[in-house]
Amino acid sequence: MQKIAIYPGSFDPVTNGHIDIVKRSMKLFDKIIVTIMHNPNKQTLFTTQERLEMLQTGMKDINGLTFAVFDGLLVDYAKQRGAQAIIRGMRAVSDFEFEFQMALMNRKLNRDVQTIFLMTGLRWIFTSSSIIKEAAKFGGEISDMVPPIVNQKLKEKFKS
Ligand code: PNS
């Protein structure tokens, strides 16, 4: 049986932290479906199409990835795609409460899908899409935290 995982997120935009998580997860799974999903608590800067393009370009060198967009419940999508696991990256303690809540809700909704947490690489522990967007908005140098396409798209978004 193929080991399949969903790696869900807003990916607004994808960062090197996300790429690190996916690379390491590929050692555990045969196939990973990187899926853009709707987080009702966030308003996105980039459109779904822009986020998808940045994901595909930023992760193009990683074999075994499939990209998707799904607007609905994560566990429903996992079931639909025959995935046994959901991958989430965990950074500092600040992530814990939200991740814990989400993992338990997902488990309540479908006990057959397991959430697997990977600790974010130390290099990326203090980075997030939100803080990168904020820095980029005010002209901060973020090129070593995101793939080149994201750096370029952020510059375009915030050029005045
Ligand atoms: O990158 P994010 O914003 O932390 O990702 C969160 C996301 C999109 C994975 C989460 O909000 C999600 O799963 N949304 C889909 C709806 C859902 O299934 N929510 C969790 C159980 S209620």
CSV table of C-alpha atoms and ligand atoms in Angstrom, one decimal:
chain,number,residue,atom,x,y,z
A,1,MET,CA,0.0,0.0,0.0
A,2,GLN,CA,1.3,3.4,-0.9
A,3,LYS,CA,1.9,5.8,2.0
A,4,ILE,CA,0.2,9.0,1.1
A,5,ALA,CA,0.1,12.3,3.0
A,6,ILE,CA,-1.6,15.6,2.6
A,7,TYR,CA,0.5,18.7,3.5
A,8,PRO,CA,-2.2,21.4,3.9
A,9,GLY,CA,-1.8,25.1,4.4
A,10,SER,CA,-2.6,28.6,3.3
A,11,PHE,CA,0.8,29.0,1.7
A,12,ASP,CA,0.4,32.7,1.5
A,13,PRO,CA,3.2,32.5,0.3
A,14,VAL,CA,5.2,29.4,0.5
A,15,THR,CA,8.5,29.8,2.5
A,16,ASN,CA,11.7,27.9,2.8
A,17,GLY,CA,10.3,26.5,6.1
A,18,HIS,CA,7.5,24.8,4.2
A,19,ILE,CA,10.0,23.5,1.6
A,20,ASP,CA,12.2,22.1,4.4
A,21,ILE,CA,9.1,20.2,5.9
A,22,VAL,CA,8.2,18.7,2.6
A,23,LYS,CA,11.7,17.6,1.8
A,24,ARG,CA,12.0,15.8,5.1
A,25,SER,CA,8.4,14.3,4.8
A,26,MET,CA,9.3,12.8,1.5
A,27,LYS,CA,11.6,10.4,3.4
A,28,LEU,CA,8.5,9.1,5.2
A,29,PHE,CA,5.9,9.0,2.4
A,30,ASP,CA,5.6,7.7,-1.1
A,31,LYS,CA,3.5,10.6,-2.2
A,32,ILE,CA,2.6,14.0,-0.7
A,33,ILE,CA,-0.3,16.1,-1.9
A,34,VAL,CA,0.6,19.7,-1.1
A,35,THR,CA,-2.8,21.3,-0.8
A,36,ILE,CA,-3.9,24.9,-0.6
A,37,MET,CA,-6.8,25.1,1.7
A,38,HIS,CA,-9.0,27.8,3.2
A,39,ASN,CA,-8.1,29.1,6.6
A,40,PRO,CA,-11.2,31.1,7.8
A,41,ASN,CA,-9.0,33.0,10.2
A,42,LYS,CA,-6.8,34.5,7.5
A,43,GLN,CA,-7.2,36.9,4.7
A,44,THR,CA,-4.7,36.2,2.0
A,45,LEU,CA,-2.5,38.6,0.1
A,46,PHE,CA,-2.1,36.3,-2.9
A,47,THR,CA,-4.9,34.7,-5.0
A,48,THR,CA,-5.2,30.9,-5.0
A,49,GLN,CA,-3.7,30.8,-8.5
A,50,GLU,CA,-0.7,32.9,-7.5
A,51,ARG,CA,-0.1,30.7,-4.4
A,52,LEU,CA,-0.4,27.6,-6.5
A,53,GLU,CA,2.1,28.9,-9.0
A,54,MET,CA,4.6,29.9,-6.3
A,55,LEU,CA,4.2,26.4,-4.6
A,56,GLN,CA,4.8,24.6,-7.9
A,57,THR,CA,7.8,26.6,-8.8
A,58,GLY,CA,9.3,26.7,-5.3
A,59,MET,CA,9.0,22.9,-4.9
A,60,LYS,CA,9.7,21.9,-8.5
A,61,ASP,CA,12.9,20.0,-7.6
A,62,ILE,CA,11.2,17.7,-5.2
A,63,ASN,CA,10.0,14.4,-6.7
A,64,GLY,CA,6.8,12.7,-5.6
A,65,LEU,CA,4.8,15.8,-5.0
A,66,THR,CA,1.3,16.6,-6.3
A,67,PHE,CA,-0.3,20.0,-5.9
A,68,ALA,CA,-4.0,20.7,-5.3
A,69,VAL,CA,-6.5,23.2,-4.1
A,70,PHE,CA,-9.4,22.1,-1.9
A,71,ASP,CA,-12.2,24.2,-0.3
A,72,GLY,CA,-13.7,22.1,2.4
A,73,LEU,CA,-12.8,19.9,5.3
A,74,LEU,CA,-9.2,18.6,5.4
A,75,VAL,CA,-10.2,15.2,6.6
A,76,ASP,CA,-12.7,14.8,3.8
A,77,TYR,CA,-10.0,15.6,1.3
A,78,ALA,CA,-7.6,13.2,2.9
A,79,LYS,CA,-10.2,10.4,2.6
A,80,GLN,CA,-11.0,11.4,-1.0
A,81,ARG,CA,-7.3,11.1,-1.9
A,82,GLY,CA,-6.7,7.9,0.1
A,83,ALA,CA,-4.2,9.7,2.4
A,84,GLN,CA,-3.5,8.1,5.8
A,85,ALA,CA,-1.8,11.2,7.2
A,86,ILE,CA,-1.7,15.0,7.5
A,87,ILE,CA,1.6,16.7,7.8
A,88,ARG,CA,2.0,19.9,9.8
A,89,GLY,CA,5.2,21.8,10.7
A,90,MET,CA,5.6,22.9,14.3
A,91,ARG,CA,7.7,25.9,15.1
A,92,ALA,CA,7.8,27.5,18.5
A,93,VAL,CA,5.4,27.0,21.4
A,94,SER,CA,3.1,29.6,19.9
A,95,ASP,CA,2.0,27.1,17.2
A,96,PHE,CA,1.1,24.5,19.7
A,97,GLU,CA,-2.4,25.5,20.8
A,98,PHE,CA,-3.8,25.9,17.3
A,99,GLU,CA,-2.1,22.8,16.0
A,100,PHE,CA,-3.3,20.7,19.0
A,101,GLN,CA,-6.9,21.9,18.6
A,102,MET,CA,-6.9,21.3,14.9
A,103,ALA,CA,-5.3,17.8,15.2
A,104,LEU,CA,-7.8,16.8,17.8
A,105,MET,CA,-10.8,18.1,15.8
A,106,ASN,CA,-9.5,16.3,12.7
A,107,ARG,CA,-9.1,13.1,14.7
A,108,LYS,CA,-12.7,13.5,16.1
A,109,LEU,CA,-14.0,13.9,12.5
A,110,ASN,CA,-12.0,11.0,11.1
A,111,ARG,CA,-10.0,8.6,13.3
A,112,ASP,CA,-8.4,6.9,10.3
A,113,VAL,CA,-6.3,10.0,9.4
A,114,GLN,CA,-3.2,10.6,11.6
A,115,THR,CA,-1.7,14.1,12.0
A,116,ILE,CA,2.1,14.0,12.0
A,117,PHE,CA,4.1,16.9,13.2
A,118,LEU,CA,7.6,17.7,12.1
A,119,MET,CA,9.7,20.2,14.0
A,120,THR,CA,10.6,23.1,11.7
A,121,GLY,CA,14.3,23.3,10.9
A,122,LEU,CA,16.1,25.5,13.4
A,123,ARG,CA,17.0,27.9,10.6
A,124,TRP,CA,13.3,28.6,10.0
A,125,ILE,CA,12.0,28.5,13.5
A,126,PHE,CA,11.2,32.2,13.6
A,127,THR,CA,9.9,32.6,10.1
A,128,SER,CA,6.3,32.6,9.0
A,129,SER,CA,4.5,33.7,5.9
A,130,SER,CA,2.9,36.5,7.9
A,131,ILE,CA,6.2,37.9,9.3
A,132,ILE,CA,7.9,37.6,5.9
A,133,LYS,CA,5.0,39.5,4.3
A,134,GLU,CA,5.3,42.3,6.9
A,135,ALA,CA,9.0,42.6,6.4
A,136,ALA,CA,8.6,42.6,2.6
A,137,LYS,CA,5.9,45.3,2.8
A,138,PHE,CA,8.3,47.7,4.4
A,139,GLY,CA,11.2,46.9,2.1
A,140,GLY,CA,13.0,44.3,4.3
A,141,GLU,CA,15.4,41.8,2.8
A,142,ILE,CA,13.7,38.4,2.9
A,143,SER,CA,15.4,36.7,-0.1
A,144,ASP,CA,17.0,34.0,2.0
A,145,MET,CA,13.7,32.9,3.5
A,146,VAL,CA,11.7,32.3,0.4
A,147,PRO,CA,12.1,30.7,-3.0
A,148,PRO,CA,13.2,33.3,-5.7
A,149,ILE,CA,9.7,33.4,-7.3
A,150,VAL,CA,8.2,34.4,-4.0
A,151,ASN,CA,10.8,37.1,-3.5
A,152,GLN,CA,10.0,38.5,-6.9
A,153,LYS,CA,6.2,38.3,-6.4
A,154,LEU,CA,6.4,40.0,-3.0
A,155,LYS,CA,8.4,42.8,-4.6
A,156,GLU,CA,5.8,43.2,-7.3
A,157,LYS,CA,2.9,43.2,-4.8
A,158,PHE,CA,4.5,45.9,-2.6
A,159,LYS,CA,6.1,48.1,-5.2
A,160,SER,CA,4.7,51.6,-4.8
B,1,PNS,O1,-1.2,27.4,6.8
B,1,PNS,P1,-2.3,27.5,7.8
B,1,PNS,O2,-3.2,28.7,7.6
B,1,PNS,O3,-1.9,27.3,9.2
B,1,PNS,O4,-3.2,26.2,7.4
B,1,PNS,C1,-4.4,26.0,8.1
B,1,PNS,C2,-5.4,25.1,7.3
B,1,PNS,C3,-5.7,25.7,6.0
B,1,PNS,C4,-4.7,23.7,7.0
B,1,PNS,C5,-6.7,24.8,8.1
B,1,PNS,O5,-7.3,26.1,8.4
B,1,PNS,C6,-7.7,23.9,7.4
B,1,PNS,O6,-7.5,22.7,7.5
B,1,PNS,N1,-8.7,24.4,6.8
B,1,PNS,C7,-9.7,23.6,6.1
B,1,PNS,C8,-11.0,23.4,7.0
B,1,PNS,C9,-10.7,22.4,8.0
B,1,PNS,O7,-10.7,21.2,7.8
B,1,PNS,N2,-10.3,22.8,9.3
B,1,PNS,C10,-9.9,22.0,10.4
B,1,PNS,C11,-10.9,21.2,11.1
B,1,PNS,S1,-12.3,22.2,11.6
